[in-house]
Short mmCIF file of C-alpha atoms in Angstrom, two decimals:
data_model
loop_
_atom_site.label_atom_id
_atom_site.label_comp_id
_atom_site.label_asym_id
_atom_site.label_seq_id
_atom_site.Cartn_x
_atom_site.Cartn_y
_atom_site.Cartn_z
CA MET H 1119 50.76 57.48 195.44
CA SER H 1120 49.31 55.95 192.30
CA GLN H 1121 48.16 58.02 189.35
CA ALA H 1122 44.52 57.18 190.14
CA ASP H 1123 44.96 58.49 193.70
CA ALA H 1124 46.51 61.70 192.41
CA LEU H 1125 43.63 62.25 190.02
CA SER H 1126 40.98 61.68 192.68
CA GLU H 1127 42.56 64.13 195.15
CA PRO H 1128 41.04 67.36 193.74
CA GLN H 1129 37.60 65.74 193.81
CA SER H 1130 38.07 64.80 197.47
CA HIS H 1131 39.00 68.43 198.22
CA LEU H 1132 35.80 69.60 196.56
CA GLU H 1133 33.81 67.09 198.59
CA ALA H 1134 35.51 68.30 201.79
CA ILE H 1135 34.77 71.93 200.88
CA THR H 1136 31.13 71.13 200.11
CA SER H 1137 30.81 69.15 203.33
CA ARG H 1138 32.42 71.90 205.43
CA PHE H 1139 30.63 74.93 203.97
CA GLY H 1140 27.34 73.51 202.69
CA ASP H 1141 25.20 76.12 200.96
CA THR H 1142 27.65 78.90 201.83
CA VAL H 1143 29.61 78.08 198.67
CA ALA H 1144 28.75 76.83 195.21
CA VAL H 1145 31.33 74.55 193.62
CA PHE H 1146 31.78 73.94 189.94
CA THR H 1147 34.47 72.61 187.65
CA GLN H 1148 35.51 74.20 184.39
CA GLY H 1149 37.58 73.31 181.37
CA ALA H 1150 40.58 71.20 182.24
CA GLY H 1151 39.31 70.29 185.69
CA ASP H 1152 39.84 73.73 187.24
CA SER H 1153 37.72 74.02 190.36
CA THR H 1154 35.94 77.25 191.24
CA LEU H 1155 34.05 78.26 194.35
CA LEU H 1156 31.41 80.97 194.31
CA VAL H 1157 31.22 82.73 197.67
CA ALA H 1158 28.98 85.60 198.75
CA PRO H 1159 30.85 88.68 200.02
CA ASP H 1160 29.27 88.34 203.47
CA ASP H 1161 30.68 84.81 203.83
CA TRP H 1162 34.05 85.38 202.18
CA LEU H 1163 36.21 86.18 205.23
CA GLU H 1164 34.96 83.14 207.15
CA VAL H 1165 35.48 80.84 204.16
CA ALA H 1166 38.93 82.33 203.39
CA THR H 1167 40.09 81.88 206.99
CA ALA H 1168 38.93 78.25 207.00
CA LEU H 1169 40.57 77.55 203.63
CA ARG H 1170 43.87 78.86 205.00
CA ASP H 1171 43.77 77.48 208.56
CA GLU H 1172 42.00 74.12 208.47
CA PRO H 1173 44.41 71.23 207.78
CA GLN H 1174 42.11 69.45 205.32
CA PHE H 1175 42.40 72.52 203.03
CA ASP H 1176 45.67 74.32 203.98
CA PHE H 1177 45.51 76.92 201.19
CA ALA H 1178 48.40 78.86 202.69
CA LEU H 1179 49.30 80.69 199.49
CA LEU H 1180 47.24 83.34 197.72
CA MET H 1181 48.80 83.45 194.25
CA ASP H 1182 46.68 86.15 192.64
CA VAL H 1183 43.63 88.36 192.96
CA CYS H 1184 42.18 89.83 189.81
CA GLY H 1185 39.19 91.97 189.07
CA VAL H 1186 36.70 91.06 186.36
CA ASP H 1187 34.15 93.26 184.60
CA TYR H 1188 31.39 91.09 183.13
CA LEU H 1189 29.80 93.92 181.15
CA GLY H 1190 28.95 92.46 177.75
CA PHE H 1191 30.09 88.99 178.85
CA GLY H 1192 29.22 86.35 176.28
CA GLN H 1193 28.90 88.78 173.39
CA ASP H 1194 31.35 87.55 170.78
CA GLU H 1195 32.98 90.29 168.76
CA TRP H 1196 36.03 88.28 167.72
CA LYS H 1197 35.64 86.30 164.52
CA ALA H 1198 37.79 83.42 165.66
CA ASP H 1199 36.48 80.83 163.22
CA SER H 1200 36.68 82.96 160.08
CA ALA H 1201 39.78 85.02 160.91
CA THR H 1202 42.91 84.38 158.91
CA HIS H 1203 46.19 83.18 160.35
CA THR H 1204 48.14 85.91 158.58
CA GLY H 1205 48.51 88.20 161.54
CA PHE H 1206 46.31 90.37 163.67
CA SER H 1207 42.78 90.02 162.32
CA ARG H 1208 39.86 91.44 164.18
CA GLY H 1209 36.64 91.62 162.24
CA VAL H 1210 34.65 93.70 164.68
CA SER H 1211 31.53 95.66 164.01
CA ALA H 1212 31.46 98.85 166.04
CA ARG H 1213 28.77 98.94 168.69
CA GLU H 1214 27.06 102.12 169.77
CA ASN H 1215 26.55 101.10 173.37
CA ILE H 1216 27.54 98.15 175.47
CA HIS H 1217 24.65 97.06 177.64
CA HIS H 1218 24.80 94.95 180.74
CA ASP H 1219 22.73 92.08 179.34
CA ARG H 1220 23.75 89.30 181.72
CA ASP H 1221 21.87 88.49 184.87
CA GLY H 1222 23.71 88.98 188.12
CA PRO H 1223 26.41 91.34 189.31
CA ARG H 1224 28.78 93.03 186.91
CA PHE H 1225 32.04 92.94 188.93
CA ALA H 1226 33.88 90.11 190.67
CA ALA H 1227 37.13 89.58 192.48
CA VAL H 1228 38.73 86.25 191.58
CA TYR H 1229 41.21 84.66 193.99
CA HIS H 1230 43.71 81.95 193.02
CA LEU H 1231 44.80 79.78 195.95
CA LEU H 1232 47.44 77.06 196.28
CA SER H 1233 47.80 74.34 198.89
CA CYS H 1234 51.41 73.16 198.71
CA THR H 1235 50.63 70.49 201.30
CA HIS H 1236 47.92 68.92 199.14
CA ASN H 1237 49.29 70.04 195.75
CA THR H 1238 45.92 71.59 194.93
CA ARG H 1239 44.84 74.82 193.30
CA LEU H 1240 41.51 76.52 193.83
CA ARG H 1241 39.82 79.53 192.25
CA VAL H 1242 37.34 81.52 194.34
CA ARG H 1243 34.99 84.04 192.73
CA VAL H 1244 33.33 86.71 194.89
CA TYR H 1245 30.79 88.89 193.08
CA ALA H 1246 30.36 92.49 194.24
CA PRO H 1247 26.61 92.99 194.71
CA ASP H 1248 26.53 96.71 193.81
CA ASP H 1249 27.49 97.54 190.21
CA ASP H 1250 27.77 101.28 190.92
CA ALA H 1251 30.17 100.91 193.86
CA PRO H 1252 31.53 97.35 193.77
CA ARG H 1253 32.77 96.22 197.20
CA VAL H 1254 34.13 92.97 198.57
CA PRO H 1255 35.92 92.30 201.87
CA SER H 1256 39.72 92.51 201.83
CA VAL H 1257 41.65 89.34 202.62
CA HIS H 1258 44.84 91.29 203.38
CA GLY H 1259 44.55 90.23 207.04
CA ILE H 1260 44.38 86.57 205.99
CA TRP H 1261 46.95 86.53 203.18
CA ASN H 1262 49.43 89.43 203.18
CA SER H 1263 50.09 88.80 199.50
CA ALA H 1264 46.64 90.27 198.76
CA ASP H 1265 48.00 93.78 199.39
CA TRP H 1266 49.10 94.85 195.91
CA PHE H 1267 46.75 92.45 194.10
CA GLU H 1268 43.75 94.19 195.68
CA ARG H 1269 45.26 97.60 194.97
CA GLU H 1270 45.63 96.65 191.31
CA ALA H 1271 42.00 95.46 191.09
CA PHE H 1272 40.89 98.72 192.72
CA ASP H 1273 43.00 100.81 190.36
CA MET H 1274 41.99 99.02 187.16
CA TYR H 1275 38.33 98.16 187.92
CA GLY H 1276 37.28 100.36 190.84
CA ILE H 1277 36.50 97.40 193.10
CA LEU H 1278 36.66 98.58 196.71
CA PHE H 1279 38.16 96.13 199.20
CA ASP H 1280 36.64 96.83 202.61
CA GLY H 1281 39.24 96.68 205.37
CA HIS H 1282 42.29 97.05 203.13
CA PRO H 1283 44.90 99.09 205.05
CA ASP H 1284 46.21 101.11 202.09
CA LEU H 1285 43.76 101.02 199.17
CA ARG H 1286 45.14 103.56 196.70
CA ARG H 1287 46.14 103.58 193.07
CA LEU H 1288 49.02 101.32 192.11
CA LEU H 1289 49.53 101.57 188.34
CA THR H 1290 47.85 104.77 187.21
CA ASP H 1291 48.71 108.32 188.19
CA TYR H 1292 46.96 109.74 191.24
CA GLY H 1293 45.31 112.37 189.04
CA PHE H 1294 43.86 109.75 186.70
CA VAL H 1295 40.07 109.83 186.57
CA GLY H 1296 38.27 106.51 186.20
CA HIS H 1297 39.39 102.89 186.02
CA PRO H 1298 40.95 101.84 182.69
CA PHE H 1299 39.89 98.17 182.57
CA ARG H 1300 36.17 98.89 182.99
CA LYS H 1301 34.29 98.05 179.83
CA ASP H 1302 32.05 101.12 179.89
#
């Protein structure tokens, strides 16, 4: 395979995904060519099953699931341009309250998939529609590796994974109240 063919392969995967799923997914590319799908929670299990089982995708490996709290997203409190290079410098002004200023849901589960057959990586973001009780469907029945990843996202962010067979705390003590990675 030539270098040009190798570079065009991820784009052909995105075209195949767009062709297969239509308006069910939104596709965009970030930074260094990383591809991300946005999928609604109601469509996620169907899309995940197709991404794993259909030969044109063959994303047989779920590498990671992580929770994200978008509270205060885009508010820059790090002075990256004016900070010195002499060590840990954080010029932060204390804020009284953090407000959810962005439009859209606050929490998301982000899935990182790998197709060894096609040598392709894919990121899938599923936003939880309810900020007070964030819920997304569990993909444990599709990729067994989701087990502890989803438990970690539940423990740290409070994201509930519907259908998970053993959703309980993984890193914090059972008596711990709250979810330590939430930004509120």
